[in-house]
């Protein structure tokens, strides 16, 4: 392995353990580790998103849901009447257990033996929070249609796509790609779609998402200094 990449994976691990990383650290880690991960693996897919941010037209996510998309195009009305849909060929990005396993495998490449015991482990939840906001910037090209990722913040933080039927306009199929539960525990069911947000680490050590226009070089790291509704925090169980 390239010494520079080896060094930065070790540096990221230190930030991971101490819970001092934010979205930019996650992005750099994924880019550097990309060529050392197996093809059609989750982290190769994540690296490919960063390499092709405007329209990704192949890979794990598309192959996972292509049959479902084709079925929806051919049977739109039947789908809304409740016809059984095909199951995805694989889990795409949706299973956090696979993200945990792949993350530990990257650490192992530089000789770090680390096990994430649970997907509810705080540092791993931080990682997924950053990951969802990072992926929220990208688009897929499916059956000739450009499909934006959507980030929704409520009791859970979700990453999803909405695909419009080719035969019936304004009829959409929604597919979840990743879900982080217990983000806003006091929420009673409402959701907020967050477009153009970045995950940052604040002075209390917690993560929160803020709009790009507030992410300036001299950012005040005190979460409480922002008006209500400008910071969307990740609930900390500690």
XYZ file of N, CA and C in Angstrom:
714
model
N 0.844 -1.203 0.000
C 0.000 0.000 0.000
C 0.875 1.247 0.000
N 0.447 2.256 -0.736
C 1.119 3.548 -0.749
C 1.267 4.090 0.674
N 2.473 4.586 1.014
C 2.738 5.029 2.388
C 1.845 6.207 2.797
N 1.577 7.101 1.850
C 0.720 8.251 2.152
C -0.683 7.787 2.545
N -1.221 6.836 1.785
C -2.561 6.335 2.072
C -2.571 5.567 3.389
N -1.533 4.754 3.602
C -1.389 4.022 4.867
C -1.427 4.992 6.049
N -0.680 6.067 5.921
C -0.611 7.079 6.981
C -1.976 7.709 7.231
N -2.712 8.036 6.173
C -3.987 8.720 6.354
C -5.080 7.792 6.875
N -4.997 6.531 6.560
C -5.948 5.591 7.159
C -5.696 5.497 8.662
N -4.422 5.473 9.051
C -4.092 5.479 10.479
C -4.557 6.763 11.151
N -4.378 7.889 10.459
C -4.826 9.175 11.006
C -6.336 9.196 11.178
N -7.054 8.664 10.195
C -8.509 8.640 10.312
C -8.927 7.731 11.468
N -8.240 6.622 11.642
C -8.598 5.712 12.738
C -8.474 6.418 14.084
N -7.428 7.222 14.247
C -7.263 7.980 15.495
C -8.453 8.917 15.717
N -8.899 9.580 14.650
C -10.061 10.471 14.759
C -11.338 9.680 15.000
N -11.419 8.497 14.409
C -12.593 7.642 14.595
C -12.710 7.230 16.057
N -11.617 6.786 16.641
C -11.624 6.327 18.031
C -11.951 7.466 18.991
N -11.407 8.640 18.725
C -11.610 9.775 19.622
C -12.874 10.572 19.300
N -13.587 10.181 18.239
C -14.806 10.864 17.800
C -14.551 12.360 17.552
N -13.535 12.626 16.741
C -13.198 14.007 16.398
C -13.317 14.271 14.897
N -13.791 13.308 14.127
C -13.885 13.460 12.674
C -15.213 14.116 12.283
N -15.241 14.645 11.055
C -16.496 15.146 10.494
C -16.615 14.682 9.048
N -17.513 15.281 8.301
C -17.811 14.799 6.954
C -16.605 14.851 6.024
N -15.798 15.903 6.115
C -14.632 16.011 5.243
C -13.636 14.879 5.504
N -13.450 14.508 6.760
C -12.549 13.400 7.091
C -13.062 12.088 6.490
N -14.372 11.874 6.565
C -14.971 10.661 6.004
C -14.777 10.627 4.488
N -14.983 11.772 3.824
C -14.822 11.836 2.372
C -13.392 11.501 1.966
N -12.419 12.094 2.643
C -11.016 11.831 2.327
C -10.657 10.368 2.567
N -11.136 9.817 3.653
C -10.882 8.417 3.986
C -11.416 7.493 2.889
N -12.622 7.753 2.420
C -13.231 6.916 1.386
C -12.468 7.024 0.071
N -12.087 8.239 -0.310
C -11.344 8.446 -1.553
C -10.013 7.701 -1.521
N -9.294 7.806 -0.408
C -7.973 7.189 -0.322
C -8.046 5.669 -0.252
N -9.094 5.150 0.387
C -9.200 3.694 0.553
C -9.804 3.002 -0.668
N -10.399 3.761 -1.572
C -11.196 3.196 -2.674
C -10.474 2.104 -3.446
N -9.251 2.346 -3.888
C -8.556 1.392 -4.751
C -8.057 0.159 -4.004
N -8.228 0.136 -2.695
C -7.785 -1.007 -1.899
C -8.972 -1.830 -1.388
N -10.139 -1.575 -1.940
C -11.342 -2.301 -1.542
C -11.833 -3.150 -2.712
N -12.505 -4.281 -2.465
C -12.955 -5.167 -3.545
C -14.005 -4.498 -4.429
N -14.007 -4.847 -5.707
C -15.037 -4.359 -6.615
C -16.405 -4.867 -6.168
N -17.425 -4.022 -6.349
C -18.809 -4.308 -5.955
C -18.966 -4.431 -4.440
N -18.015 -3.875 -3.689
C -18.155 -3.784 -2.235
C -18.712 -2.412 -1.884
N -19.181 -2.257 -0.661
C -19.799 -0.994 -0.262
C -18.812 0.162 -0.352
N -17.584 -0.020 0.124
C -16.655 1.106 0.129
C -16.115 1.416 -1.262
N -16.045 0.427 -2.150
C -15.712 0.746 -3.547
C -16.846 1.575 -4.161
N -18.084 1.202 -3.835
C -19.239 1.960 -4.329
C -19.224 3.391 -3.808
N -18.912 3.570 -2.527
C -18.858 4.914 -1.955
C -17.772 5.743 -2.621
N -16.617 5.126 -2.864
C -15.539 5.831 -3.552
C -15.920 6.211 -4.967
N -16.674 5.334 -5.642
C -17.118 5.634 -7.002
C -18.083 6.815 -7.027
N -18.916 6.960 -5.989
C -19.801 8.122 -5.918
C -18.983 9.410 -5.870
N -17.919 9.408 -5.100
C -17.088 10.607 -5.008
C -16.333 10.866 -6.302
N -16.008 9.793 -7.034
C -15.312 9.948 -8.310
C -16.249 10.383 -9.430
N -17.541 10.067 -9.305
C -18.536 10.399 -10.342
C -19.736 11.072 -9.684
N -19.571 12.288 -9.177
C -20.619 12.906 -8.342
C -21.851 13.375 -9.091
N -21.740 13.665 -10.389
C -22.867 14.276 -11.093
C -23.881 13.264 -11.615
N -23.404 12.143 -12.109
C -24.347 11.105 -12.539
C -23.622 9.761 -12.608
N -23.958 8.919 -11.686
C -23.394 7.578 -11.636
C -24.372 6.631 -12.320
N -23.905 5.893 -13.321
C -24.825 5.080 -14.112
C -24.550 3.579 -14.018
N -23.742 3.179 -13.046
C -23.495 1.757 -12.836
C -23.013 1.549 -11.413
N -22.959 0.295 -10.994
C -22.467 0.013 -9.659
C -23.467 -0.733 -8.794
N -23.126 -0.868 -7.521
C -23.862 -1.701 -6.579
C -25.300 -1.249 -6.383
N -25.513 0.050 -6.190
C -26.867 0.549 -5.931
C -27.768 0.317 -7.135
N -27.276 0.664 -8.324
C -28.088 0.515 -9.521
C -28.382 -0.955 -9.798
N -27.380 -1.811 -9.691
C -27.615 -3.232 -9.953
C -28.570 -3.836 -8.924
N -28.556 -3.315 -7.693
C -29.442 -3.825 -6.653
C -30.907 -3.537 -6.956
N -31.166 -2.351 -7.526
C -32.546 -1.899 -7.684
C -33.026 -1.847 -9.134
N -32.172 -2.240 -10.095
C -32.560 -2.128 -11.498
C -33.809 -2.945 -11.812
N -33.892 -4.165 -11.305
C -35.065 -5.005 -11.572
C -36.338 -4.375 -11.006
N -36.224 -3.772 -9.821
C -37.381 -3.124 -9.204
C -37.831 -1.922 -10.028
N -36.869 -1.128 -10.494
C -37.182 0.045 -11.315
C -37.868 -0.388 -12.610
N -37.329 -1.406 -13.259
C -37.928 -1.895 -14.506
C -39.350 -2.405 -14.268
N -39.532 -3.111 -13.161
C -40.854 -3.641 -12.822
C -41.841 -2.499 -12.585
N -41.388 -1.448 -11.904
C -42.235 -0.286 -11.626
C -42.647 0.402 -12.917
N -41.703 0.568 -13.857
C -42.025 1.198 -15.140
C -43.076 0.396 -15.908
N -42.993 -0.913 -15.822
C -43.907 -1.763 -16.577
C -45.248 -1.990 -15.875
N -45.285 -1.727 -14.558
C -46.489 -2.070 -13.783
C -46.838 -0.971 -12.775
N -46.762 0.285 -13.201
C -46.927 1.397 -12.264
C -48.257 1.336 -11.515
N -49.349 1.206 -12.225
C -50.662 1.217 -11.566
C -50.825 0.019 -10.639
N -50.329 -1.123 -11.068
C -50.425 -2.318 -10.237
C -49.620 -2.187 -8.954
N -48.470 -1.497 -9.050
C -47.643 -1.277 -7.857
C -48.414 -0.480 -6.816
N -49.129 0.575 -7.257
C -49.879 1.398 -6.304
C -51.146 0.702 -5.792
N -51.535 -0.371 -6.474
C -52.656 -1.173 -5.979
C -52.195 -2.276 -5.029
N -50.849 -2.427 -4.891
C -50.345 -3.363 -3.896
C -49.743 -4.642 -4.432
N -49.466 -4.714 -5.754
C -48.839 -5.905 -6.299
C -47.478 -6.132 -5.653
N -47.101 -7.376 -5.483
C -45.829 -7.690 -4.833
C -44.669 -7.288 -5.744
N -43.714 -6.545 -5.162
C -42.558 -6.082 -5.920
C -41.423 -7.099 -5.836
N -40.552 -7.123 -6.848
C -39.358 -7.973 -6.752
C -38.485 -7.520 -5.581
N -37.760 -8.448 -5.011
C -36.827 -8.093 -3.938
C -35.498 -7.664 -4.545
N -34.801 -6.712 -3.907
C -33.504 -6.286 -4.449
C -32.514 -7.439 -4.496
N -31.632 -7.428 -5.502
C -30.641 -8.495 -5.640
C -29.657 -8.512 -4.485
N -29.351 -7.347 -3.972
C -28.493 -7.237 -2.794
C -29.011 -6.072 -1.972
N -28.337 -5.761 -0.897
C -28.824 -4.725 0.008
C -28.336 -3.326 -0.352
N -27.602 -3.198 -1.460
C -27.111 -1.877 -1.834
C -26.272 -1.267 -0.732
N -26.665 -0.091 -0.263
C -25.965 0.575 0.832
C -26.733 0.451 2.141
N -27.840 -0.286 2.127
C -28.798 -0.179 3.209
C -28.491 -0.903 4.494
N -27.619 -1.894 4.492
C -27.393 -2.679 5.696
C -26.156 -2.158 6.440
N -26.382 -1.608 7.615
C -25.280 -1.008 8.370
C -24.281 -2.059 8.832
N -24.731 -3.297 9.017
C -23.796 -4.359 9.400
C -22.709 -4.528 8.341
N -23.068 -4.386 7.070
C -22.083 -4.511 5.997
C -21.115 -3.330 5.988
N -21.624 -2.144 6.312
C -20.748 -0.976 6.412
C -19.749 -1.175 7.549
N -20.215 -1.703 8.688
C -19.319 -1.971 9.825
C -18.204 -2.926 9.430
N -18.588 -4.028 8.791
C -17.608 -5.049 8.402
C -16.576 -4.487 7.432
N -17.050 -3.733 6.452
C -16.149 -3.172 5.448
C -15.224 -2.118 6.042
N -15.744 -1.320 6.975
C -14.920 -0.308 7.631
C -13.785 -0.964 8.408
N -14.094 -2.012 9.153
C -13.062 -2.719 9.922
C -12.051 -3.390 8.994
N -12.505 -3.850 7.823
C -11.598 -4.475 6.859
C -10.581 -3.464 6.326
N -10.995 -2.202 6.170
C -10.050 -1.167 5.732
C -9.027 -0.889 6.822
N -9.479 -0.814 8.061
C -8.530 -0.628 9.164
C -7.519 -1.782 9.200
N -7.990 -2.993 8.913
C -7.115 -4.164 8.941
C -6.024 -4.089 7.876
N -6.278 -3.344 6.787
C -5.274 -3.204 5.724
C -3.996 -2.551 6.228
N -4.108 -1.741 7.275
C -2.923 -1.076 7.826
C -2.534 -1.691 9.176
N -3.004 -2.908 9.414
C -2.596 -3.631 10.612
C -3.367 -3.290 11.866
N -4.522 -2.638 11.741
C -5.325 -2.266 12.906
C -6.433 -3.291 13.077
N -6.409 -4.008 14.166
C -7.430 -5.012 14.463
C -8.505 -4.355 15.322
N -9.603 -3.966 14.685
C -10.663 -3.263 15.402
C -12.000 -3.901 15.091
N -12.801 -4.116 16.111
C -14.133 -4.660 15.935
C -15.170 -3.662 16.434
N -16.137 -3.341 15.586
C -17.263 -2.506 15.992
C -18.334 -3.453 16.511
N -18.629 -3.367 17.783
C -19.488 -4.362 18.421
C -20.960 -4.209 18.060
N -21.383 -2.986 17.738
C -22.796 -2.747 17.472
C -22.957 -1.554 16.543
N -24.008 -1.589 15.721
C -24.292 -0.440 14.857
C -24.773 0.761 15.662
N -25.054 0.563 16.963
C -25.438 1.673 17.840
C -24.243 2.274 18.573
N -23.059 1.756 18.313
C -21.852 2.336 18.894
C -21.741 3.786 18.436
N -21.450 4.692 19.359
C -21.550 6.121 19.056
C -20.630 6.556 17.926
N -19.398 6.080 17.910
C -18.487 6.513 16.857
C -18.935 6.003 15.484
N -19.564 4.834 15.467
C -20.078 4.325 14.192
C -21.307 5.115 13.756
N -22.166 5.481 14.694
C -23.313 6.327 14.361
C -22.838 7.665 13.796
N -21.781 8.224 14.376
C -21.194 9.452 13.835
C -20.769 9.252 12.382
N -20.131 8.107 12.114
C -19.648 7.811 10.768
C -20.813 7.750 9.779
N -21.890 7.067 10.146
C -23.044 6.926 9.256
C -23.732 8.273 9.050
N -23.823 9.090 10.095
C -24.403 10.430 9.988
C -23.651 11.244 8.932
N -22.324 11.234 9.005
C -21.506 11.945 8.015
C -21.710 11.346 6.628
N -21.775 10.033 6.566
C -21.899 9.338 5.292
C -23.197 9.697 4.578
N -24.276 9.755 5.313
C -25.573 10.071 4.697
C -25.570 11.487 4.129
N -25.038 12.454 4.872
C -25.007 13.820 4.349
C -24.031 13.946 3.180
N -22.962 13.177 3.194
C -22.024 13.169 2.079
C -22.699 12.638 0.810
N -23.408 11.526 0.927
C -24.053 10.913 -0.233
C -25.250 11.726 -0.718
N -25.811 12.544 0.151
C -26.967 13.350 -0.221
C -26.700 14.318 -1.358
N -25.447 14.505 -1.732
C -25.090 15.436 -2.804
C -25.099 14.810 -4.188
N -25.234 13.495 -4.282
C -24.978 12.817 -5.540
C -26.256 12.423 -6.277
N -26.069 11.963 -7.547
C -27.195 11.569 -8.388
C -26.880 10.250 -9.086
N -27.941 9.513 -9.375
C -27.857 8.307 -10.181
C -28.515 8.553 -11.529
N -28.094 7.798 -12.533
C -28.789 7.791 -13.813
C -29.372 6.401 -13.996
N -30.709 6.309 -13.919
C -31.398 5.029 -14.009
C -32.445 5.094 -15.108
N -32.326 4.201 -16.090
C -33.248 4.167 -17.238
C -33.365 5.533 -17.916
N -32.229 6.204 -18.009
C -32.178 7.507 -18.667
C -32.627 8.669 -17.819
N -33.012 8.418 -16.572
C -33.524 9.468 -15.684
C -32.486 9.810 -14.607
N -32.234 11.102 -14.434
C -31.335 11.536 -13.366
C -32.119 11.575 -12.052
N -31.633 10.842 -11.072
C -32.341 10.676 -9.807
C -31.484 11.236 -8.679
N -32.014 12.222 -7.964
C -31.295 12.822 -6.839
C -31.469 11.991 -5.572
N -30.419 11.950 -4.766
C -30.545 11.380 -3.427
C -31.238 12.404 -2.530
N -32.031 11.914 -1.587
C -32.718 12.784 -0.644
C -32.322 12.416 0.782
N -32.034 13.426 1.586
C -31.759 13.229 3.007
C -32.945 13.762 3.794
N -33.547 12.902 4.610
C -34.681 13.309 5.439
C -34.344 13.105 6.902
N -34.612 14.160 7.686
C -34.269 14.179 9.110
C -35.555 14.154 9.926
N -35.689 13.147 10.749
C -36.831 13.041 11.656
C -36.399 12.206 12.844
N -37.251 11.304 13.289
C -36.811 10.383 14.330
C -35.600 9.591 13.842
N -35.585 9.310 12.532
C -34.433 8.676 11.894
C -33.875 9.610 10.827
N -32.633 9.376 10.450
C -32.020 10.077 9.323
C -31.967 9.083 8.170
N -32.572 9.438 7.042
C -32.660 8.493 5.935
C -32.053 9.061 4.665
N -31.527 8.148 3.858
C -31.043 8.468 2.518
C -31.889 7.655 1.544
N -32.539 8.331 0.609
C -33.454 7.636 -0.290
C -33.392 8.244 -1.686
N -34.023 7.556 -2.641
C -34.216 8.096 -3.979
C -35.693 7.991 -4.326
N -36.169 8.887 -5.184
C -37.533 8.823 -5.708
C -37.454 8.761 -7.218
N -37.912 7.647 -7.763
C -37.853 7.427 -9.205
C -39.248 7.646 -9.799
N -39.329 8.487 -10.837
C -40.614 8.789 -11.470
C -40.921 7.790 -12.582
N -42.144 7.284 -12.591
C -42.572 6.326 -13.611
C -42.413 6.913 -15.015
N -41.931 6.081 -15.929
C -41.799 6.527 -17.320
C -43.150 6.688 -17.994
N -44.124 5.926 -17.556
C -45.425 5.914 -18.230
C -46.477 6.798 -17.574
N -46.290 7.093 -16.287
C -47.277 7.918 -15.574
C -46.526 9.019 -14.803
N -46.584 10.235 -15.324
C -45.885 11.358 -14.693
C -46.398 11.600 -13.275
N -45.515 12.073 -12.432
C -45.800 12.429 -11.037
C -46.223 11.217 -10.200
N -45.835 10.057 -10.660
C -45.995 8.838 -9.866
C -44.590 8.326 -9.539
N -44.272 8.297 -8.254
C -42.906 8.030 -7.833
C -42.809 6.756 -7.006
N -41.683 6.085 -7.186
C -41.317 4.951 -6.343
C -40.178 5.403 -5.448
N -40.344 5.283 -4.146
C -39.318 5.689 -3.192
C -38.571 4.462 -2.686
N -37.253 4.535 -2.708
C -36.404 3.426 -2.260
C -35.421 3.939 -1.221
N -35.390 3.301 -0.065
C -34.443 3.676 0.987
C -33.098 3.014 0.761
N -32.033 3.801 0.879
C -30.685 3.292 0.698
C -29.935 3.147 2.022
N -30.244 3.998 2.986
C -29.550 3.934 4.273
C -30.415 4.600 5.326
N -30.378 4.052 6.547
C -31.226 4.561 7.626
C -30.452 4.534 8.935
N -30.454 5.671 9.637
C -29.852 5.785 10.974
C -30.960 6.150 11.943
N -31.299 5.238 12.838
C -32.439 5.433 13.742
C -32.056 6.234 14.985
N -33.071 6.772 15.656
C -32.855 7.460 16.921
C -32.076 8.748 16.821
N -32.266 9.487 15.730
C -31.523 10.736 15.527
C -32.191 11.894 16.259
N -33.497 12.008 16.132
C -34.264 13.064 16.807
C -35.321 12.353 17.647
N -34.978 12.017 18.851
C -35.804 11.118 19.665
C -37.130 11.742 20.089
N -37.190 13.079 20.176
C -38.419 13.745 20.598
C -39.405 13.912 19.442
N -38.972 13.592 18.223
C -39.820 13.788 17.055
C -41.006 12.837 17.085
N -42.182 13.354 16.757
C -43.405 12.556 16.816
C -43.907 12.148 15.431
N -43.040 12.193 14.422
C -43.457 11.713 13.106
C -43.157 12.657 11.953
N -42.885 13.918 12.219
C -42.596 14.845 11.122
C -41.187 14.599 10.577
N -40.981 14.964 9.296
C -39.679 14.834 8.653
C -39.327 16.137 7.954
N -38.042 16.420 7.892
C -37.544 17.596 7.187
C -36.550 17.131 6.130
N -36.796 17.522 4.880
C -35.841 17.196 3.824
C -34.723 18.238 3.847
N -33.496 17.771 3.983
C -32.345 18.663 4.112
C -31.500 18.572 2.847
N -31.493 19.645 2.082
C -30.729 19.713 0.842
C -29.657 20.784 0.978
N -28.401 20.414 0.724
C -27.317 21.377 0.832
C -26.810 21.564 2.243
N -26.664 20.456 2.979
C -26.168 20.490 4.354
C -24.881 19.674 4.466
N -24.068 20.036 5.450
C -22.812 19.337 5.695
C -22.698 19.020 7.184
N -22.160 17.853 7.499
C -22.027 17.409 8.893
C -20.727 17.935 9.482
N -20.847 18.696 10.582
C -19.694 19.296 11.239
C -19.669 18.911 12.717
N -18.461 18.906 13.280
C -18.261 18.612 14.701
C -18.244 19.935 15.473
N -19.026 19.994 16.547
C -19.139 21.242 17.312
C -18.372 21.157 18.629
N -18.367 22.263 19.360
C -17.512 22.391 20.543
C -17.872 21.416 21.644
N -19.104 20.926 21.673
C -19.485 19.944 22.688
C -19.111 18.522 22.276
N -18.449 18.375 21.106
C -18.028 17.073 20.620
C -19.069 16.351 19.795
N -20.272 16.920 19.684
C -21.346 16.275 18.944
C -21.333 16.715 17.484
N -22.007 15.924 16.662
C -22.154 16.252 15.249
C -23.489 16.929 14.993
N -23.478 17.860 14.045
C -24.704 18.491 13.594
C -24.552 18.881 12.138
N -25.656 18.947 11.426
C -25.632 19.348 10.020
C -26.041 20.806 9.899
N -25.290 21.567 9.124
C -25.584 22.981 8.896
C -25.610 23.255 7.395
N -26.318 24.305 6.952
C -26.326 24.656 5.517
C -24.927 25.057 5.045
N -24.649 24.806 3.774
C -23.336 25.145 3.222
C -22.991 26.615 3.431
N -23.979 27.494 3.311
C -23.673 28.920 3.397
C -23.194 29.339 4.786
N -23.454 28.512 5.796
C -22.971 28.802 7.151
C -21.643 28.114 7.453
N -21.171 27.294 6.536
C -19.924 26.553 6.737
C -18.754 27.391 6.232
N -18.379 28.394 7.025
C -17.322 29.323 6.639
C -16.034 28.982 7.370
N -14.942 29.596 6.910
C -13.616 29.297 7.482
C -13.564 29.606 8.979
N -14.233 30.673 9.397
C -14.205 31.074 10.802
C -15.474 30.612 11.518
N -15.961 29.413 11.173
C -17.184 28.882 11.764
C -17.098 28.857 13.286
N -18.123 29.454 13.918
C -18.248 29.379 15.367
C -18.705 27.965 15.705
N -17.887 27.244 16.432
C -18.157 25.829 16.672
C -19.184 25.587 17.772
N -19.753 26.632 18.331
C -20.744 26.473 19.381
C -22.117 26.256 18.754
N -22.679 25.066 18.934
C -23.954 24.729 18.309
C -25.066 25.673 18.755
N -25.023 26.130 19.993
C -26.085 26.971 20.542
C -26.068 28.383 19.982
N -25.008 28.755 19.277
C -24.930 30.107 18.721
C -25.788 30.257 17.461
N -26.269 29.153 16.911
C -27.122 29.207 15.732
C -28.589 29.287 16.142
N -29.385 29.935 15.314
C -30.813 30.012 15.568
C -31.448 28.631 15.444
N -32.557 28.456 16.101
C -33.296 27.201 16.050
C -33.662 26.862 14.597
N -33.441 25.622 14.214
C -33.767 25.182 12.875
C -32.629 25.268 11.877
N -31.468 25.793 12.309
C -30.316 25.881 11.410
C -29.345 24.724 11.608
N -29.308 24.163 12.795
C -28.459 23.006 13.079
C -29.348 21.805 13.355
N -29.027 20.696 12.689
C -29.785 19.460 12.877
C -28.828 18.448 13.496
N -28.903 18.249 14.808
C -27.891 17.464 15.523
C -28.161 15.965 15.492
N -27.100 15.214 15.713
C -27.219 13.777 15.954
C -27.324 13.554 17.451
N -28.401 12.915 17.868
C -28.604 12.658 19.283
C -27.479 11.795 19.836
N -26.959 12.201 21.001
C -25.868 11.484 21.649
C -26.422 10.757 22.869
N -26.210 9.459 22.915
C -26.797 8.659 23.994
C -26.053 8.803 25.314
N -24.903 9.450 25.310
C -24.114 9.581 26.553
C -24.710 10.657 27.446
